[in-house]
Coordinates of C-alpha atoms and ligand atoms in Angstrom, one line a residue:
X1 CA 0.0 0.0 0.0
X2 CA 1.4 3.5 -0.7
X3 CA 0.1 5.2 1.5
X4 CA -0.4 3.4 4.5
X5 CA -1.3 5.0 7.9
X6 CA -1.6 2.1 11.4
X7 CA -3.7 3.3 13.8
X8 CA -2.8 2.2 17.6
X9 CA -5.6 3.1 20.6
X10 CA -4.5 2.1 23.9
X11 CA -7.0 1.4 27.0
X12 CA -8.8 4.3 27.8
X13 CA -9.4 4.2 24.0
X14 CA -11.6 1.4 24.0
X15 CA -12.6 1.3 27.3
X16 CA -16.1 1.3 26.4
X17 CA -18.3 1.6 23.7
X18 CA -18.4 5.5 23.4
X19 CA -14.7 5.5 23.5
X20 CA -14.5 2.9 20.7
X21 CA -17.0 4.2 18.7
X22 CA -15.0 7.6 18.8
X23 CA -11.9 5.9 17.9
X24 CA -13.2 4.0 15.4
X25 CA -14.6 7.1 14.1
X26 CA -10.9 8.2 13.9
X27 CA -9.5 5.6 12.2
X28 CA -12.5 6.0 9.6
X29 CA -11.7 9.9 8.5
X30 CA -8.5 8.6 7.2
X31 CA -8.7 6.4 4.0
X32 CA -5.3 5.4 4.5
X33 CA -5.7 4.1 8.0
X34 CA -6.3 0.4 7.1
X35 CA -4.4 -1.4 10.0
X36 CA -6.5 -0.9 13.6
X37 CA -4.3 -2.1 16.5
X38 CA -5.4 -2.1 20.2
X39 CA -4.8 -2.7 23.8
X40 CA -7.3 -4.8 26.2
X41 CA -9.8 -2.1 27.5
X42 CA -8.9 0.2 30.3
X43 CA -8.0 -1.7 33.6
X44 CA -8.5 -5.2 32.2
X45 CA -4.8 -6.4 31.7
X46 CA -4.3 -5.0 35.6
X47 CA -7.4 -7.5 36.8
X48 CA -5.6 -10.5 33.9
X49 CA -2.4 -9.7 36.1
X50 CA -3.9 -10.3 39.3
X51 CA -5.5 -13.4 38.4
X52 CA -2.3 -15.0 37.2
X53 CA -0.7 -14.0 40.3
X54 CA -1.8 -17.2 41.9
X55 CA -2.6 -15.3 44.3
X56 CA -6.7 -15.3 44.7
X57 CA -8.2 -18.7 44.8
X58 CA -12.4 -19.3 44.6
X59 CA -14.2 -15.9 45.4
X60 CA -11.2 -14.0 44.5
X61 CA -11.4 -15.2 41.3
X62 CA -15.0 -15.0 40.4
X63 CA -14.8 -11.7 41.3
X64 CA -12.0 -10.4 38.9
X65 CA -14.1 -12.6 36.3
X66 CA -17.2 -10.7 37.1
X67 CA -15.7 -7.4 36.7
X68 CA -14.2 -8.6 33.5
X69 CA -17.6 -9.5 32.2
X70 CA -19.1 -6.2 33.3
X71 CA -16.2 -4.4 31.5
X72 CA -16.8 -6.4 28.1
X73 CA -21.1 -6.9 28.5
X74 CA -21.3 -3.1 28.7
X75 CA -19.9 -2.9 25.0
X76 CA -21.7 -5.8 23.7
X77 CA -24.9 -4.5 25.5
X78 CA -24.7 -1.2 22.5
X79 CA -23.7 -3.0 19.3
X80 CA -26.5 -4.5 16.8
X81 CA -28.7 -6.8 18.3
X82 CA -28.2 -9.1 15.7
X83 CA -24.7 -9.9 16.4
X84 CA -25.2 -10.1 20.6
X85 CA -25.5 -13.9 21.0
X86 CA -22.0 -14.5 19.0
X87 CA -20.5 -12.0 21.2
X88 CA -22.1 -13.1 24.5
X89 CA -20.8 -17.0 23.7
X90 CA -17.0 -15.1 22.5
X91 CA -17.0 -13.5 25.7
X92 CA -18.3 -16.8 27.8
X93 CA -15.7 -19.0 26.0
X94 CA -13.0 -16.3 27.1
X95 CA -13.6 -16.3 30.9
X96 CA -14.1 -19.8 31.2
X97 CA -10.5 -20.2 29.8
X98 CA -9.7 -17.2 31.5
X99 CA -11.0 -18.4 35.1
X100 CA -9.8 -22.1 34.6
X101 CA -5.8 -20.8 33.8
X102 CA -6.4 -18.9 37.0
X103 CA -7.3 -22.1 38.8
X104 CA -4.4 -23.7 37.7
X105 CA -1.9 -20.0 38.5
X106 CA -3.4 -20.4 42.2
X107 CA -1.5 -23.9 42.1
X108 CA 1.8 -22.4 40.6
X109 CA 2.2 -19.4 38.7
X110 CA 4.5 -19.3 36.0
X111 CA 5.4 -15.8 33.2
X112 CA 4.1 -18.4 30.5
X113 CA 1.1 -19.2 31.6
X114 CA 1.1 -15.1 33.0
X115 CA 1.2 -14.2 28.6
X116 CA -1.6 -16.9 28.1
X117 CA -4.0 -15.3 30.8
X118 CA -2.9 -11.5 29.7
X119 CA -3.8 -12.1 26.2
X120 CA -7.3 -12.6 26.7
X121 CA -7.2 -8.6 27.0
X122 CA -6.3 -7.8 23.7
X123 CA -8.4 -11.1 21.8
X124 CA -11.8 -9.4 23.7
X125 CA -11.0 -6.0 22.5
X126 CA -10.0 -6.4 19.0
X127 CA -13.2 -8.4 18.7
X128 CA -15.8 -6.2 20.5
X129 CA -14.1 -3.3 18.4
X130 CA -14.9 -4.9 14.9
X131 CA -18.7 -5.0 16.0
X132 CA -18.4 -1.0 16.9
X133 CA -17.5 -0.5 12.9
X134 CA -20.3 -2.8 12.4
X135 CA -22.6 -0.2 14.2
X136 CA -21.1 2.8 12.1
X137 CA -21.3 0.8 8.9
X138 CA -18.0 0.0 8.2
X139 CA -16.3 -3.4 7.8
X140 CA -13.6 -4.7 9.4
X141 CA -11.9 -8.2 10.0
X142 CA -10.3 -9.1 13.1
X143 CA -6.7 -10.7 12.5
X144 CA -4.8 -12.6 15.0
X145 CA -1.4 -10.8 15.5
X146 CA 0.3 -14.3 17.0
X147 CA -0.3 -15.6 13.5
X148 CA 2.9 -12.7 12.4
X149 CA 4.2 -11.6 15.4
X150 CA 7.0 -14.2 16.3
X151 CA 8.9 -13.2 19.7
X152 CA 12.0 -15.3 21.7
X153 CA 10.4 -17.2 24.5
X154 CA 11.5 -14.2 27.4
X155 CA 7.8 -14.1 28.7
X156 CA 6.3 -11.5 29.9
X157 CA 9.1 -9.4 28.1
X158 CA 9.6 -11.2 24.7
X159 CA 11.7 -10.0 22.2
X160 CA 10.4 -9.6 18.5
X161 CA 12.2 -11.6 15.8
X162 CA 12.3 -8.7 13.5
X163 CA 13.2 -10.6 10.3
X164 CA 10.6 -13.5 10.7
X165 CA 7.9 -10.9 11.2
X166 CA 8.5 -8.8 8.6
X167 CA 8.1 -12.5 5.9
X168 CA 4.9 -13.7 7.8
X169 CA 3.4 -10.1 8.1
X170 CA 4.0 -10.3 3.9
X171 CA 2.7 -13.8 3.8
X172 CA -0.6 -13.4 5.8
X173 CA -1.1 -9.5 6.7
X174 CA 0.0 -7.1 4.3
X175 CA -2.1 -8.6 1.4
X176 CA -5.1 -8.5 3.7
X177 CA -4.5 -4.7 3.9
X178 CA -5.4 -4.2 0.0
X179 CA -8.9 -5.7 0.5
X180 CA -12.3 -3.7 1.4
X181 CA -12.2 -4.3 4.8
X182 CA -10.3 -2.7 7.8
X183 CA -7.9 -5.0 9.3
X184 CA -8.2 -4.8 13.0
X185 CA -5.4 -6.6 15.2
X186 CA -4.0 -6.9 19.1
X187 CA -1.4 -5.0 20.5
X188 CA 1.4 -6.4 23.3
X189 CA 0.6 -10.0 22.2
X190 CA 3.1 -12.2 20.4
X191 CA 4.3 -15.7 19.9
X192 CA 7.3 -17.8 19.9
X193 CA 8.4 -20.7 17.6
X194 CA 6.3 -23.2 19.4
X195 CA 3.2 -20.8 18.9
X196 CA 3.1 -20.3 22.7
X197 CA 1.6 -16.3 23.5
X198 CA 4.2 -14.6 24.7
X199 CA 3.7 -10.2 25.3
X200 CA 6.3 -7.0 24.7
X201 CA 6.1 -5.8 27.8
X202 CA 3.4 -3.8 29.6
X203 CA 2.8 -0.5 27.9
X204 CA 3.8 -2.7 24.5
X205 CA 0.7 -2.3 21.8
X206 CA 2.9 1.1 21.3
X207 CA 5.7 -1.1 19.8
X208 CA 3.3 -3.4 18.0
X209 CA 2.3 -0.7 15.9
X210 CA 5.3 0.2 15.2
X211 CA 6.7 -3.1 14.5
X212 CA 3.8 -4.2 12.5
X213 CA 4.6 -0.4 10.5
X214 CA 8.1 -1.6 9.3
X215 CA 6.9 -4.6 8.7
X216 CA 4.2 -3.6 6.2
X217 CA 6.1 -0.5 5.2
X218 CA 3.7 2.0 6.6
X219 CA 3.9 6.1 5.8
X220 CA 2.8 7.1 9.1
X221 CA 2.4 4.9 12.4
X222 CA -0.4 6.6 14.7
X223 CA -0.4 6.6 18.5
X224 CA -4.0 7.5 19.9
X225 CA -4.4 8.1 23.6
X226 CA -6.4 10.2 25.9
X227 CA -4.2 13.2 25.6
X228 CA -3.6 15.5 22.6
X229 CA 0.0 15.1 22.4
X230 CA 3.4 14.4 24.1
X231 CA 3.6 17.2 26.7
X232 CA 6.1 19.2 28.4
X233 CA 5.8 16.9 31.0
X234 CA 3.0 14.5 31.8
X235 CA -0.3 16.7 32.2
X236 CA -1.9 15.0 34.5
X237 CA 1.1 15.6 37.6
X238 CA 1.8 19.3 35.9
X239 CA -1.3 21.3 35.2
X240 CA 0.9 23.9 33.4
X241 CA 2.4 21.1 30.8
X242 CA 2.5 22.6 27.3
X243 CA 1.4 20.3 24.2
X244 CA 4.5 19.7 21.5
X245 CA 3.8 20.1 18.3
X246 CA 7.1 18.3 16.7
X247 CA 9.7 15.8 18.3
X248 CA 12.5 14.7 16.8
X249 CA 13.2 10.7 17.3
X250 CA 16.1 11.1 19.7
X251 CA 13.9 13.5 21.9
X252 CA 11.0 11.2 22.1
X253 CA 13.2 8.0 22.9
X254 CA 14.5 10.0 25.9
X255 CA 11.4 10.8 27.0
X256 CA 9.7 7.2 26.7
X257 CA 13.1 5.5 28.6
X258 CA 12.8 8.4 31.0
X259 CA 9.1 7.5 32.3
X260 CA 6.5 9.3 29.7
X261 CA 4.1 6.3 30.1
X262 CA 2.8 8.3 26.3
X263 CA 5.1 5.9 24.6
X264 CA 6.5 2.5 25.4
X265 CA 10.3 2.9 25.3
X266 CA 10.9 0.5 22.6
X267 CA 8.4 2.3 20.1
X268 CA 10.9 4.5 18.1
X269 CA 13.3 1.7 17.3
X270 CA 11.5 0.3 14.4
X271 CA 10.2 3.9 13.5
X272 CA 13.8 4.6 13.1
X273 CA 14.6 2.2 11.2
X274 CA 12.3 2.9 8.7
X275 CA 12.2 6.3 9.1
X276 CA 8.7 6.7 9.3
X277 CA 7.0 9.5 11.4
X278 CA 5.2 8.7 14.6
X279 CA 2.2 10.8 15.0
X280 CA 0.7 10.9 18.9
X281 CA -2.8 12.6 18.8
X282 CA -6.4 12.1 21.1
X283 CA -9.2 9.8 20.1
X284 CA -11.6 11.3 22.2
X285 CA -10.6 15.0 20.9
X286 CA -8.9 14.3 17.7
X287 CA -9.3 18.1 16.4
X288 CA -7.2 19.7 19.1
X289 CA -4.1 17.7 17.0
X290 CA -1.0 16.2 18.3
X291 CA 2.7 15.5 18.2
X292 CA 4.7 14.7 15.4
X293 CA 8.0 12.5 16.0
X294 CA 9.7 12.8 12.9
X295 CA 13.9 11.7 12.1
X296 CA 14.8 15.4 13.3
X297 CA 13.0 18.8 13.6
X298 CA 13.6 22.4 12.7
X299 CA 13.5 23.9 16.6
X300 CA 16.2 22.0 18.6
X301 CA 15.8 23.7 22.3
X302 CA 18.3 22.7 24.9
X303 CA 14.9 22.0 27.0
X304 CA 12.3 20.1 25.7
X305 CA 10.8 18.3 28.5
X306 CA 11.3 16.4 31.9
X307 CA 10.0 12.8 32.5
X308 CA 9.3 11.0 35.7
X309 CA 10.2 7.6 36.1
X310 CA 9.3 6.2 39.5
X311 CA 9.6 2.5 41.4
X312 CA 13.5 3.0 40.9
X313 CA 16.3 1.0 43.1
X314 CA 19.3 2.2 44.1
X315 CA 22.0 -0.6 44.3
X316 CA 25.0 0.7 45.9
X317 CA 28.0 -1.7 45.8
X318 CA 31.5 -0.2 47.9
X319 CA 35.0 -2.5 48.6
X320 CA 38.2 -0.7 49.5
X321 CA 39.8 -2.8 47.3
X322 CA 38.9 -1.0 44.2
X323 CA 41.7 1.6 44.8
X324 CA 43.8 1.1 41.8
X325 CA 42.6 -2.2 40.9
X326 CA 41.5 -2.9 37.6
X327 CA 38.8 -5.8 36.5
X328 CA 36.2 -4.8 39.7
X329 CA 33.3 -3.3 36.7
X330 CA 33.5 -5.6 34.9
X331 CA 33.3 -8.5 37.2
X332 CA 30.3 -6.6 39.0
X333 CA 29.1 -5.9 35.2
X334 CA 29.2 -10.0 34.4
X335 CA 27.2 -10.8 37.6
X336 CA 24.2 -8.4 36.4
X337 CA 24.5 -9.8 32.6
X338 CA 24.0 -13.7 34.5
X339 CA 21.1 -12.6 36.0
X340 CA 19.7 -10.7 33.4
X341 CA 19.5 -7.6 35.6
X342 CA 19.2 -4.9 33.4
X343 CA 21.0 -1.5 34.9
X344 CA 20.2 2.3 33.8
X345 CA 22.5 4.9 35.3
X346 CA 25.8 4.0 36.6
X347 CA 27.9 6.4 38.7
X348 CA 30.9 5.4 39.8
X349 CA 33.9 6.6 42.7
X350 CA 37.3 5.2 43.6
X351 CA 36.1 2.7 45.6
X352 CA 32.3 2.6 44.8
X353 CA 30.1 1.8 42.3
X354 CA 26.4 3.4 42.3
X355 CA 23.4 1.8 39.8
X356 CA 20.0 2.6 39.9
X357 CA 17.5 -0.6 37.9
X358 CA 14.1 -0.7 37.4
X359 CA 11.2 -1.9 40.1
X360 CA 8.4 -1.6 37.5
X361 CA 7.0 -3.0 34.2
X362 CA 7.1 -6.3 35.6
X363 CA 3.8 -8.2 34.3
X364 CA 5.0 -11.4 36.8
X365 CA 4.4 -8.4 39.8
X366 CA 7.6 -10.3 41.6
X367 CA 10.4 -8.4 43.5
X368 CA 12.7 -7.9 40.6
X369 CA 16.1 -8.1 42.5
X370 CA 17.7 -11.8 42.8
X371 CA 19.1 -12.2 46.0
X372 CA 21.3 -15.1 44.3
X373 CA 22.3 -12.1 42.6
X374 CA 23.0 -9.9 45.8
X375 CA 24.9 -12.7 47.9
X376 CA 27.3 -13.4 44.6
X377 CA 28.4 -9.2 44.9
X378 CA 28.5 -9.9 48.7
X379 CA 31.0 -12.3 48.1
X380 CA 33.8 -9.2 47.0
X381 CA 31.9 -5.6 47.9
X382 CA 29.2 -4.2 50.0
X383 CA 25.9 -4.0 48.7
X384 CA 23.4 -1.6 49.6
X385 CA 20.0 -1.4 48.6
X386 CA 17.9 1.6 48.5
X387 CA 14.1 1.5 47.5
X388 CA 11.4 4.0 46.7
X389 CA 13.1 6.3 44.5
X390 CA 12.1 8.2 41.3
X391 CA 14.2 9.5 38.6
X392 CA 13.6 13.1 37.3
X393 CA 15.5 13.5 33.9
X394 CA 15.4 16.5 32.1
X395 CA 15.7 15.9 28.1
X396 CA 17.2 18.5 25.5
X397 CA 19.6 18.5 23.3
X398 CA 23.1 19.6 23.0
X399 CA 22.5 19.9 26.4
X400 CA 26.5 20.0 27.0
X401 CA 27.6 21.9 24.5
X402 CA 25.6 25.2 25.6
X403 CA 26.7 26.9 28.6
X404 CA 24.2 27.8 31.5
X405 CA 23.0 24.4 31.1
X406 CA 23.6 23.0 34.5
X407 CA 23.3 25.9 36.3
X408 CA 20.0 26.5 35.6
X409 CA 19.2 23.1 36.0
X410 CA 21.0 22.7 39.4
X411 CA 19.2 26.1 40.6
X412 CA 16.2 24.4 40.2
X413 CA 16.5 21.4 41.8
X414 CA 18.5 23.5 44.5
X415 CA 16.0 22.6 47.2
X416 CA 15.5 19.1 47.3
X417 CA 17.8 16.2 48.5
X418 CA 19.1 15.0 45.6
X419 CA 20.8 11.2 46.2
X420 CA 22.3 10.9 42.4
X421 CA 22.5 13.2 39.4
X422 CA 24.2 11.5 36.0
X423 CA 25.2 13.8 33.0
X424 CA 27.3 13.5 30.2
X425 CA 26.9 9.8 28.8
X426 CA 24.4 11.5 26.2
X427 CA 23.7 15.3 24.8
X428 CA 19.8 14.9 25.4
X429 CA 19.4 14.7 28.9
X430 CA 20.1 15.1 32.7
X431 CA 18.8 12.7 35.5
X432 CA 18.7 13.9 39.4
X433 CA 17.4 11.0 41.7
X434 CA 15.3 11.7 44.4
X435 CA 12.7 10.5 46.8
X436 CA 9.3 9.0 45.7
X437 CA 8.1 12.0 47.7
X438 CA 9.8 14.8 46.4
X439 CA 9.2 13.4 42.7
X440 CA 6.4 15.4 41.8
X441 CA 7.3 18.4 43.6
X442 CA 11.1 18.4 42.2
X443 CA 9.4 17.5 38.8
X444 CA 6.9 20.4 39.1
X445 CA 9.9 23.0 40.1
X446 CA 12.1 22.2 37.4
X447 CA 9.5 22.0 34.7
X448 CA 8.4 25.6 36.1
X449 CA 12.3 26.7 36.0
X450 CA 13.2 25.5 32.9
X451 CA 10.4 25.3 30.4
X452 CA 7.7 27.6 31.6
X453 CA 9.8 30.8 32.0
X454 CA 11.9 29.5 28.6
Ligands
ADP501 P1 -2.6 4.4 26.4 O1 -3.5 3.5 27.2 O2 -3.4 5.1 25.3 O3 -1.4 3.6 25.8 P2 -1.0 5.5 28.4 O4 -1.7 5.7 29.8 O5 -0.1 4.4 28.3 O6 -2.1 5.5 27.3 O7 -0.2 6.9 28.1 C1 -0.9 8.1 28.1 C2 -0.6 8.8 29.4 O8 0.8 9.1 29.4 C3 -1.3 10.1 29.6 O9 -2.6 10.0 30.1 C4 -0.3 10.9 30.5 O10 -0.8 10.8 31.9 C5 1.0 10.1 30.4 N1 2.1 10.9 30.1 C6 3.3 10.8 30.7 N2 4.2 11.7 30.2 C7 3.5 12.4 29.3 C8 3.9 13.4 28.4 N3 5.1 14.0 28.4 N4 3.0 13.9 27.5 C9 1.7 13.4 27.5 N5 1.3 12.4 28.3 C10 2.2 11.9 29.2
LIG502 N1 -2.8 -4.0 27.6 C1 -1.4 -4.0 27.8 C2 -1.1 -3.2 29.1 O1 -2.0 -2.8 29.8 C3 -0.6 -3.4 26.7 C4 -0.9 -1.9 26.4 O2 -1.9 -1.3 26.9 O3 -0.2 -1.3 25.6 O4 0.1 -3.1 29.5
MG503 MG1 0.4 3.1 26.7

């Protein structure tokens, strides 16, 4: 298709019918939007994470199944009467599975059988959704992304197989695309060579949109939320955020690995690859327009934004024996690459070594540090642990080549405790670490210091 525009709503999007009929009204004013992708509806991958906890049993799990119902009924209460048995029996068929892999979670939870309860989010959606264009007199076809979108088996965080995606999305998608109807597809969901589900991540129908973009060769890829736009700063913590009309790739990456929820942090890599623009816009107000993430932009401010990124862990590891010793990083580097641990800043003194990883995005909802992992640095340093921190970053560019930078910056973190500031690894941003507490207050300051009075 020349000119092919994929459309991505997330939760609140579809969170009932109103909101999907306004998005499908969206993707509907665009002739070249012929690709639908979307999340589970608003809270219902949350409840699909409880129940594969394995932590409710009986009650606790009719419950979650009756809110579930109630979530997916209210849609299937609106759409054409005609079509309300199919979709009753759809939705019966799902929380049967759904409540029986919940059963078998209580006896031993595992992140496989975590992907195959999650996905039932996305399968409902996608399916309810194609009955909303019904209503508005459209057609569409519902298309089972697992059948293209082949992942490693990391569940709960799987990895896409770029190449084997692009050949089936070819095979069994892209043709699909040139036919009458609207192709409608799930978000986050994957799976692996054995055609188990897997899923990207929380957050992840962003990068399945733009995955499934390269892989059809898409003009535009379009993010649709319930905000007009990337921001300043997120708008709901900072009334006084400022919508941004035009990002530049590097910007927005920042910004999604620094904590703007707007974009999941992986969602730019295929974009870039392709170079295709990235266009973040409303569904509920799609008139008041959006962002534009393009390869770069005209305006290239040394302050663009600051991001929040909370639930962060502080690990700090000291031994005296690092005085003049060479071989201590990278033996504390090969212990976090065994376990997997992924690490985001790194600070380091003579005889210390600071490292702050990420408490969040976990769909398994476990405590994310091994202690195998801890005792093995206890063998050769001291390792202390510090919880409930948030990183503030401020993102710009050329943020070290332009004087003034960091002492306007520092001036306006100036009155908060600040237990770790890293700088200079990349041009685009500055990160202070700080209390959970004094996130939204440092993040208000700064944002008021640095972009308001810009
Ligand atoms: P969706 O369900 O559509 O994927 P998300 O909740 O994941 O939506 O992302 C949208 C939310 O991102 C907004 O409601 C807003 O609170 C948050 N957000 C964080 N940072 C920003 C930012 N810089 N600009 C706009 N929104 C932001
Ligand atoms: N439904 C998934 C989640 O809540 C994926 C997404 O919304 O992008 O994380
Ligand atoms: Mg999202």
């Amino acid at each position: 298709m020349k000119e092919l525009d994929i459309a991505k709503f997330g939760g609140t999007s579809v969170k009932d019918f109103e909101a999907m009929s306004s998005s499908a009204r969206v993707v509907l004013s665009n002739p070249n939007t012929r690709l639908v992708v979307v999340s589970a509806c608003a809270g219902v991958t949350n409840l699909l994470v409880e129940l594969a906890s394995g932590a409710l049993f009986g009650d606790g799990i009719e419950a979650k199944i009756s809110e579930l119902r109630r979530i997916h009924m209210q849609i299937i209460d609106k759409i054409l009467p005609s079509e309300r048995e199919r979709c009753v029996a759809y939705l019966e068929e799902h929380l049967k599975e759904i409540s029986d892999q919940a059963r078998e979670a209580s006896m031993g939870r595992s992140d496989a059988l975590t992907d195959r309860i999650v996905c039932h989010g996305e399968l409902l959606s996608s399916y309810l959704i194609v009955e909303v264009f019904r209503v508005l007199g459209a057609k569409a076809r519902v298309f089972d992304v697992r059948q293209v979108m082949r992942t490693d088996s990391n569940y709960g965080q799987a990895n896409p197989l770029v190449e084997v995606l692009a050949a089936k999305a070819r095979e069994l998608l892209c043709p699909l695309l040139e036919g009458g109807e609207l192709v409608v597809t799930q978000g986050f969901i994957g799976s692996n060579s054995e055609g188990c589900t897997t899923t990207l991540g929380r957050g992840g129908s962003d990068y399945t949109a733009s995955l499934l973009g390269e892989a059809c060769e898409a003009k535009t890829i379009s993010i649709w939320t319930d905000v007009p736009g990337v921001y300043t700063t997120d708008p709901r913590l900072v009334p006084h955020a400022m919508p941004i009309d035009e990002l530049s790739y590097s910007e927005a990456a920042e910004m999604a690995t620094f904590g703007a929820k707007i974009l999941h942090p992986s969602t730019l890599v295929p974009a870039v690859r392709r170079g295709i623009p990235v266009y973040v816009g409303s569904s509920r107000e799609p008139e008041k327009g959006g962002t534009w993430v393009r390869p770069t932009t005209q305006s290239r401010p040394p302050f663009r934004a600051v991001a929040l990124r909370r639930n962060q862990t502080l690990i700090v590891l000291a031994s005296p024996k690092m005085v003049g010793a060479s071989g201590f990083l990278a033996r504390v580097f090969g212990i976090f690459a065994k376990y997997r641990q992924s690490v985001d800043l790194v600070s380091t003194s003579e005889v210390s070594i600071a490292v702050t990883v990420d408490a969040g995005s976990q769909t398994s909802g476990l405590s994310h540090l091994s202690e195998d992992m801890l005792n093995e640095l206890r063998e050769f340093c001291h390792v202390k642990v510090e919880s409930s921190l948030s990183l503030v970053a401020i993102i710009g560019n050329e943020m070290s080549r332009t004087p003034g930078t960091t002492t306007r910056a520092f001036d306006a973190i100036g009155d908060f405790a600040v237990r770790m500031i890293c700088y200079g690894a990349s041009n685009h941003n500055l990160c202070f670490l700080v209390s959970e507490d004094m996130a939204v207050p440092a993040l208000t300051r700064i944002h008021e210091a640095l972009l308001e009075k810009a």
